[in-house]
PDB file of C-alpha atoms in Angstrom:
ATOM      1  CA  UNK A 943      78.530 184.654 -13.726  1.00  0.00           C
ATOM      2  CA  UNK A 944      75.474 186.747 -13.816  1.00  0.00           C
ATOM      3  CA  UNK A 945      75.807 190.333 -12.842  1.00  0.00           C
ATOM      4  CA  UNK A 946      72.445 192.700 -12.962  1.00  0.00           C
ATOM      5  CA  UNK A 947      73.529 196.756 -13.003  1.00  0.00           C
ATOM      6  CA  UNK A 948      70.739 199.044 -11.727  1.00  0.00           C
ATOM      7  CA  UNK A 949      71.628 202.746 -12.240  1.00  0.00           C
ATOM      8  CA  UNK A 950      72.108 205.657 -11.154  1.00  0.00           C
ATOM      9  CA  UNK A 951      72.188 204.921  -7.126  1.00  0.00           C
ATOM     10  CA  UNK A 952      70.445 208.275  -6.322  1.00  0.00           C
ATOM     11  CA  UNK A 953      68.337 210.871  -8.256  1.00  0.00           C
ATOM     12  CA  UNK A 954      66.542 214.423  -7.597  1.00  0.00           C
ATOM     13  CA  UNK A 955      64.082 215.077  -9.674  1.00  0.00           C
ATOM     14  CA  UNK A 956      60.892 218.107  -9.532  1.00  0.00           C
ATOM     15  CA  UNK A 957      57.704 217.263  -9.911  1.00  0.00           C
ATOM     16  CA  UNK A 958      56.603 217.067 -13.681  1.00  0.00           C
ATOM     17  CA  UNK A 959      59.507 216.256 -14.507  1.00  0.00           C
ATOM     18  CA  UNK A 960      60.207 212.691 -16.982  1.00  0.00           C
ATOM     19  CA  UNK A 961      61.488 209.520 -15.296  1.00  0.00           C
ATOM     20  CA  UNK A 962      64.125 206.852 -16.802  1.00  0.00           C
ATOM     21  CA  UNK A 963      65.856 204.131 -14.926  1.00  0.00           C
ATOM     22  CA  UNK A 964      67.464 201.720 -16.698  1.00  0.00           C
ATOM     23  CA  UNK A 965      68.782 198.341 -15.530  1.00  0.00           C
ATOM     24  CA  UNK A 966      70.839 195.778 -17.699  1.00  0.00           C
ATOM     25  CA  UNK A 967      71.756 192.089 -17.351  1.00  0.00           C
ATOM     26  CA  UNK A 968      74.413 190.059 -17.773  1.00  0.00           C
ATOM     27  CA  UNK A 969      75.817 186.756 -18.253  1.00  0.00           C
ATOM     28  CA  UNK A 970      72.036 184.877 -18.347  1.00  0.00           C
ATOM     29  CA  UNK A 971      69.254 184.790 -21.482  1.00  0.00           C
ATOM     30  CA  UNK A 972      65.575 185.651 -21.321  1.00  0.00           C
ATOM     31  CA  UNK A 973      65.787 186.232 -17.894  1.00  0.00           C
ATOM     32  CA  UNK A 974      62.442 186.973 -16.293  1.00  0.00           C
ATOM     33  CA  UNK A 975      62.909 191.037 -14.641  1.00  0.00           C
ATOM     34  CA  UNK A 976      61.018 193.212 -12.440  1.00  0.00           C
ATOM     35  CA  UNK A 977      60.433 196.425 -11.180  1.00  0.00           C
ATOM     36  CA  UNK A 978      60.051 197.051  -7.698  1.00  0.00           C
ATOM     37  CA  UNK A 979      59.426 200.128  -5.276  1.00  0.00           C
ATOM     38  CA  UNK A 980      60.033 200.379  -1.696  1.00  0.00           C
ATOM     39  CA  UNK A 981      58.552 202.693   0.659  1.00  0.00           C
ATOM     40  CA  UNK A 982      58.571 202.979   4.344  1.00  0.00           C
ATOM     41  CA  UNK A 983      56.483 200.480   5.840  1.00  0.00           C
ATOM     42  CA  UNK A 984      55.334 199.247   2.695  1.00  0.00           C
ATOM     43  CA  UNK A 985      57.963 196.008   2.147  1.00  0.00           C
ATOM     44  CA  UNK A 986      59.169 195.404  -1.287  1.00  0.00           C
ATOM     45  CA  UNK A 987      55.544 196.218  -3.780  1.00  0.00           C
ATOM     46  CA  UNK A 988      56.278 194.410  -7.240  1.00  0.00           C
ATOM     47  CA  UNK A 989      55.786 197.289  -9.988  1.00  0.00           C
ATOM     48  CA  UNK A 990      56.212 195.473 -13.167  1.00  0.00           C
ATOM     49  CA  UNK A 991      57.559 191.967 -14.756  1.00  0.00           C
ATOM     50  CA  UNK A 992      58.549 190.876 -18.018  1.00  0.00           C
ATOM     51  CA  UNK A 993      58.781 187.243 -18.772  1.00  0.00           C
ATOM     52  CA  UNK A 994      60.034 188.556 -22.351  1.00  0.00           C
ATOM     53  CA  UNK A 995      60.671 191.657 -24.966  1.00  0.00           C
ATOM     54  CA  UNK A 996      58.404 193.388 -25.385  1.00  0.00           C
ATOM     55  CA  UNK A 997      55.943 191.484 -22.942  1.00  0.00           C
ATOM     56  CA  UNK A 998      55.127 193.687 -19.430  1.00  0.00           C
ATOM     57  CA  UNK A 999      52.861 192.932 -16.550  1.00  0.00           C
ATOM     58  CA  UNK A1000      51.808 195.802 -14.843  1.00  0.00           C
ATOM     59  CA  UNK A1001      50.925 194.486 -10.981  1.00  0.00           C
ATOM     60  CA  UNK A1002      49.856 197.990 -10.000  1.00  0.00           C
ATOM     61  CA  UNK A1003      47.950 201.236 -11.204  1.00  0.00           C
ATOM     62  CA  UNK A1004      50.026 203.818 -11.000  1.00  0.00           C
ATOM     63  CA  UNK A1005      52.180 207.461 -12.926  1.00  0.00           C
ATOM     64  CA  UNK A1006      54.886 204.533 -14.151  1.00  0.00           C
ATOM     65  CA  UNK A1007      55.017 202.429 -16.868  1.00  0.00           C
ATOM     66  CA  UNK A1008      57.632 200.311 -18.273  1.00  0.00           C
ATOM     67  CA  UNK A1009      59.607 198.946 -21.405  1.00  0.00           C
ATOM     68  CA  UNK A1010      61.898 195.825 -22.316  1.00  0.00           C
ATOM     69  CA  UNK A1011      63.495 196.911 -25.512  1.00  0.00           C
ATOM     70  CA  UNK A1012      66.444 194.432 -25.649  1.00  0.00           C
ATOM     71  CA  UNK A1013      66.150 191.407 -23.815  1.00  0.00           C
ATOM     72  CA  UNK A1014      68.765 191.914 -20.839  1.00  0.00           C
ATOM     73  CA  UNK A1015      67.376 195.601 -20.985  1.00  0.00           C
ATOM     74  CA  UNK A1016      64.146 196.886 -18.534  1.00  0.00           C
ATOM     75  CA  UNK A1017      63.199 200.110 -18.039  1.00  0.00           C
ATOM     76  CA  UNK A1018      61.207 201.952 -15.498  1.00  0.00           C
ATOM     77  CA  UNK A1019      59.779 205.362 -16.747  1.00  0.00           C
ATOM     78  CA  UNK A1020      57.449 208.389 -15.898  1.00  0.00           C
ATOM     79  CA  UNK A1021      56.572 210.919 -18.349  1.00  0.00           C
ATOM     80  CA  UNK A1022      55.479 213.008 -14.945  1.00  0.00           C
ATOM     81  CA  UNK A1023      57.119 212.575 -11.717  1.00  0.00           C
ATOM     82  CA  UNK A1024      54.472 213.079  -8.830  1.00  0.00           C
ATOM     83  CA  UNK A1025      55.652 213.894  -5.094  1.00  0.00           C
ATOM     84  CA  UNK A1026      54.387 210.384  -4.398  1.00  0.00           C
ATOM     85  CA  UNK A1027      56.599 208.593  -7.145  1.00  0.00           C
ATOM     86  CA  UNK A1028      59.674 209.105  -4.730  1.00  0.00           C
ATOM     87  CA  UNK A1029      61.306 205.756  -3.217  1.00  0.00           C
ATOM     88  CA  UNK A1030      63.767 203.186  -3.644  1.00  0.00           C
ATOM     89  CA  UNK A1031      63.643 201.287  -6.888  1.00  0.00           C
ATOM     90  CA  UNK A1032      65.044 197.997  -7.056  1.00  0.00           C
ATOM     91  CA  UNK A1033      65.600 196.187 -10.152  1.00  0.00           C
ATOM     92  CA  UNK A1034      65.482 192.196 -10.145  1.00  0.00           C
ATOM     93  CA  UNK A1035      65.659 189.509 -12.398  1.00  0.00           C
ATOM     94  CA  UNK A1036      65.585 185.358 -12.104  1.00  0.00           C
ATOM     95  CA  UNK A1037      65.638 182.539 -14.388  1.00  0.00           C
ATOM     96  CA  UNK A1038      62.010 181.491 -13.985  1.00  0.00           C
ATOM     97  CA  UNK A1039      59.020 183.199 -12.634  1.00  0.00           C
ATOM     98  CA  UNK A1040      59.156 181.120  -9.573  1.00  0.00           C
ATOM     99  CA  UNK A1041      62.902 181.146  -8.987  1.00  0.00           C
ATOM    100  CA  UNK A1042      65.133 183.236  -6.727  1.00  0.00           C
ATOM    101  CA  UNK A1043      65.278 186.658  -7.648  1.00  0.00           C
ATOM    102  CA  UNK A1044      68.521 188.588  -7.803  1.00  0.00           C
ATOM    103  CA  UNK A1045      68.307 192.402  -6.571  1.00  0.00           C
ATOM    104  CA  UNK A1046      70.192 195.585  -8.634  1.00  0.00           C
ATOM    105  CA  UNK A1047      71.597 197.972  -6.084  1.00  0.00           C
ATOM    106  CA  UNK A1048      68.982 200.030  -6.328  1.00  0.00           C
ATOM    107  CA  UNK A1049      67.765 203.568  -6.700  1.00  0.00           C
ATOM    108  CA  UNK A1050      67.082 206.382  -4.234  1.00  0.00           C
ATOM    109  CA  UNK A1051      64.743 208.628  -6.345  1.00  0.00           C
ATOM    110  CA  UNK A1052      63.823 211.677  -4.080  1.00  0.00           C
ATOM    111  CA  UNK A1053      60.687 213.769  -5.964  1.00  0.00           C
ATOM    112  CA  UNK A1054      60.905 217.408  -4.876  1.00  0.00           C
TER     113      UNK A1054
ATOM    114  CA  UNK B 151      47.054 189.159  -7.608  1.00  0.00           C
ATOM    115  CA  UNK B 152      49.236 187.355  -4.643  1.00  0.00           C
ATOM    116  CA  UNK B 153      48.557 189.102  -1.234  1.00  0.00           C
ATOM    117  CA  UNK B 154      51.358 188.040   1.195  1.00  0.00           C
ATOM    118  CA  UNK B 155      51.042 189.151   5.006  1.00  0.00           C
ATOM    119  CA  UNK B 156      54.120 189.008   7.703  1.00  0.00           C
ATOM    120  CA  UNK B 157      54.082 189.550  10.855  1.00  0.00           C
ATOM    121  CA  UNK B 158      55.524 191.306  13.254  1.00  0.00           C
ATOM    122  CA  UNK B 159      56.408 194.549  11.413  1.00  0.00           C
ATOM    123  CA  UNK B 160      59.107 194.553  14.077  1.00  0.00           C
ATOM    124  CA  UNK B 161      60.950 192.373  16.280  1.00  0.00           C
ATOM    125  CA  UNK B 162      63.294 192.690  18.838  1.00  0.00           C
ATOM    126  CA  UNK B 163      65.342 189.147  20.862  1.00  0.00           C
ATOM    127  CA  UNK B 164      67.736 189.206  23.118  1.00  0.00           C
ATOM    128  CA  UNK B 165      71.643 187.043  21.689  1.00  0.00           C
ATOM    129  CA  UNK B 166      70.795 183.303  21.961  1.00  0.00           C
ATOM    130  CA  UNK B 167      67.339 183.636  21.729  1.00  0.00           C
ATOM    131  CA  UNK B 168      65.123 182.449  19.209  1.00  0.00           C
ATOM    132  CA  UNK B 169      62.979 184.656  16.260  1.00  0.00           C
ATOM    133  CA  UNK B 170      60.261 183.568  14.645  1.00  0.00           C
ATOM    134  CA  UNK B 171      58.336 185.572  11.973  1.00  0.00           C
ATOM    135  CA  UNK B 172      55.397 184.215  10.366  1.00  0.00           C
ATOM    136  CA  UNK B 173      53.430 185.070   7.397  1.00  0.00           C
ATOM    137  CA  UNK B 174      50.392 183.876   4.598  1.00  0.00           C
ATOM    138  CA  UNK B 175      49.411 184.520   1.580  1.00  0.00           C
ATOM    139  CA  UNK B 176      46.046 184.229  -0.772  1.00  0.00           C
ATOM    140  CA  UNK B 177      46.633 182.500  -3.752  1.00  0.00           C
ATOM    141  CA  UNK B 178      47.242 178.518  -3.146  1.00  0.00           C
ATOM    142  CA  UNK B 179      48.553 178.441  -6.927  1.00  0.00           C
ATOM    143  CA  UNK B 180      51.265 179.839  -5.366  1.00  0.00           C
ATOM    144  CA  UNK B 181      54.019 177.174  -5.437  1.00  0.00           C
ATOM    145  CA  UNK B 182      57.359 179.167  -4.014  1.00  0.00           C
ATOM    146  CA  UNK B 183      58.462 180.715  -0.704  1.00  0.00           C
ATOM    147  CA  UNK B 184      61.358 182.286  -0.129  1.00  0.00           C
ATOM    148  CA  UNK B 185      62.530 184.488   2.531  1.00  0.00           C
ATOM    149  CA  UNK B 186      65.208 187.285   1.697  1.00  0.00           C
ATOM    150  CA  UNK B 187      67.627 189.295   4.257  1.00  0.00           C
ATOM    151  CA  UNK B 188      67.652 193.493   3.664  1.00  0.00           C
ATOM    152  CA  UNK B 189      70.752 195.301   5.432  1.00  0.00           C
ATOM    153  CA  UNK B 190      70.346 198.351   6.173  1.00  0.00           C
ATOM    154  CA  UNK B 191      71.386 200.600   3.023  1.00  0.00           C
ATOM    155  CA  UNK B 192      72.270 196.978   0.648  1.00  0.00           C
ATOM    156  CA  UNK B 193      69.866 194.880  -1.245  1.00  0.00           C
ATOM    157  CA  UNK B 194      67.940 192.218  -0.410  1.00  0.00           C
ATOM    158  CA  UNK B 195      69.444 188.494  -0.661  1.00  0.00           C
ATOM    159  CA  UNK B 196      68.462 185.218  -0.105  1.00  0.00           C
ATOM    160  CA  UNK B 197      68.217 183.210   2.676  1.00  0.00           C
ATOM    161  CA  UNK B 198      66.693 180.423   1.937  1.00  0.00           C
ATOM    162  CA  UNK B 199      63.396 178.880   0.041  1.00  0.00           C
ATOM    163  CA  UNK B 200      60.594 176.645   0.286  1.00  0.00           C
ATOM    164  CA  UNK B 201      58.705 174.905  -2.234  1.00  0.00           C
ATOM    165  CA  UNK B 202      55.024 173.592  -1.936  1.00  0.00           C
ATOM    166  CA  UNK B 203      56.182 169.869  -2.108  1.00  0.00           C
ATOM    167  CA  UNK B 204      58.384 170.275   1.148  1.00  0.00           C
ATOM    168  CA  UNK B 205      56.996 171.060   4.807  1.00  0.00           C
ATOM    169  CA  UNK B 206      60.335 172.243   5.860  1.00  0.00           C
ATOM    170  CA  UNK B 207      63.559 173.158   5.439  1.00  0.00           C
ATOM    171  CA  UNK B 208      66.448 173.840   7.545  1.00  0.00           C
ATOM    172  CA  UNK B 209      69.982 175.723   6.702  1.00  0.00           C
ATOM    173  CA  UNK B 210      72.163 175.897   9.814  1.00  0.00           C
ATOM    174  CA  UNK B 211      70.294 178.146  12.269  1.00  0.00           C
ATOM    175  CA  UNK B 212      67.984 179.330   9.661  1.00  0.00           C
ATOM    176  CA  UNK B 213      64.597 177.203   9.046  1.00  0.00           C
ATOM    177  CA  UNK B 214      61.238 177.431   7.173  1.00  0.00           C
ATOM    178  CA  UNK B 215      57.963 175.125   7.593  1.00  0.00           C
ATOM    179  CA  UNK B 216      54.829 175.631   5.035  1.00  0.00           C
ATOM    180  CA  UNK B 217      51.442 174.647   5.762  1.00  0.00           C
ATOM    181  CA  UNK B 218      49.447 174.943   2.373  1.00  0.00           C
ATOM    182  CA  UNK B 219      46.293 174.239   3.816  1.00  0.00           C
ATOM    183  CA  UNK B 220      46.538 176.791   6.160  1.00  0.00           C
ATOM    184  CA  UNK B 221      48.659 179.194   3.394  1.00  0.00           C
ATOM    185  CA  UNK B 222      50.831 179.974   6.144  1.00  0.00           C
ATOM    186  CA  UNK B 223      54.913 180.070   6.213  1.00  0.00           C
ATOM    187  CA  UNK B 224      57.724 180.961   8.862  1.00  0.00           C
ATOM    188  CA  UNK B 225      60.738 181.320   9.468  1.00  0.00           C
ATOM    189  CA  UNK B 226      62.494 180.456  12.451  1.00  0.00           C
ATOM    190  CA  UNK B 227      66.349 181.537  13.498  1.00  0.00           C
ATOM    191  CA  UNK B 228      67.813 179.850  16.011  1.00  0.00           C
ATOM    192  CA  UNK B 229      70.900 181.071  18.502  1.00  0.00           C
ATOM    193  CA  UNK B 230      70.047 184.346  17.025  1.00  0.00           C
ATOM    194  CA  UNK B 231      73.103 186.991  16.871  1.00  0.00           C
ATOM    195  CA  UNK B 232      73.734 190.954  16.257  1.00  0.00           C
ATOM    196  CA  UNK B 233      74.768 190.367  13.166  1.00  0.00           C
ATOM    197  CA  UNK B 234      71.326 188.904  12.559  1.00  0.00           C
ATOM    198  CA  UNK B 235      69.887 192.123  13.328  1.00  0.00           C
ATOM    199  CA  UNK B 236      68.062 193.707   9.577  1.00  0.00           C
ATOM    200  CA  UNK B 237      65.196 193.827   7.647  1.00  0.00           C
ATOM    201  CA  UNK B 238      63.426 190.036   6.953  1.00  0.00           C
ATOM    202  CA  UNK B 239      60.932 189.660   4.057  1.00  0.00           C
ATOM    203  CA  UNK B 240      58.792 186.638   3.058  1.00  0.00           C
ATOM    204  CA  UNK B 241      57.046 186.222  -0.707  1.00  0.00           C
ATOM    205  CA  UNK B 242      55.092 184.047  -2.324  1.00  0.00           C
ATOM    206  CA  UNK B 243      55.242 183.573  -5.961  1.00  0.00           C
ATOM    207  CA  UNK B 244      52.869 182.345  -8.629  1.00  0.00           C
ATOM    208  CA  UNK B 245      53.772 184.640 -11.662  1.00  0.00           C
ATOM    209  CA  UNK B 246      56.154 186.597  -9.725  1.00  0.00           C
ATOM    210  CA  UNK B 247      57.182 187.322  -6.464  1.00  0.00           C
ATOM    211  CA  UNK B 248      54.864 188.862  -4.123  1.00  0.00           C
ATOM    212  CA  UNK B 249      56.764 190.195  -1.030  1.00  0.00           C
ATOM    213  CA  UNK B 250      55.175 190.704   2.639  1.00  0.00           C
ATOM    214  CA  UNK B 251      56.072 194.188   4.150  1.00  0.00           C
ATOM    215  CA  UNK B 252      59.020 193.143   5.842  1.00  0.00           C
ATOM    216  CA  UNK B 253      60.277 192.353   9.726  1.00  0.00           C
ATOM    217  CA  UNK B 254      62.800 194.441  11.564  1.00  0.00           C
ATOM    218  CA  UNK B 255      64.558 192.328  13.612  1.00  0.00           C
ATOM    219  CA  UNK B 256      66.865 193.644  16.266  1.00  0.00           C
ATOM    220  CA  UNK B 257      69.120 191.123  18.374  1.00  0.00           C
ATOM    221  CA  UNK B 258      70.581 192.518  21.800  1.00  0.00           C
ATOM    222  CA  UNK B 259      73.693 191.643  22.963  1.00  0.00           C
TER     223      UNK B 259
END
């Protein structure tokens, strides 16, 4: 069966520090991968999605970037965090772009 | 990209009543419309979905309807129970799932 791992679960980082959140999927090949941010009152905001290694699409301009160095690994990064980057970050995967997405446990990021 | 609007943002019903959540989408190319339920502190999980070649789908107490012409779809929960209390998200997919802002449903005994 397929599983998705996302870590860490919680993270407190100072303003201006770098960020790296990692997500891996097991039990499937060539998944579509997604990063979402959930802030209060804004629902699930799509940040990035990837249909293959090295292929990243960005949905909103921001202080974040994403990379997919391996088929089942998706990384969310920032060189310098802002206060506004605080939120709940969710990684997800799907078999195809128009099928059910399965979410990881999420990372609660607090920038102080 | 796709823009999904969801209403209402909060909904309170009495146990046994029905609840209806409505969403609209902007891109007529979207053809997959899932609904997710997120309980407090947990990840969103799919409860029902519908594709654009279907107008209605039902699964026990949950049903979803889709009007492609008007570009809106709705979630209907009948005979609500306290355990239905959660945040519900609709989504529309063209290249990736774009979600609405969520509806916080409270079912009071």
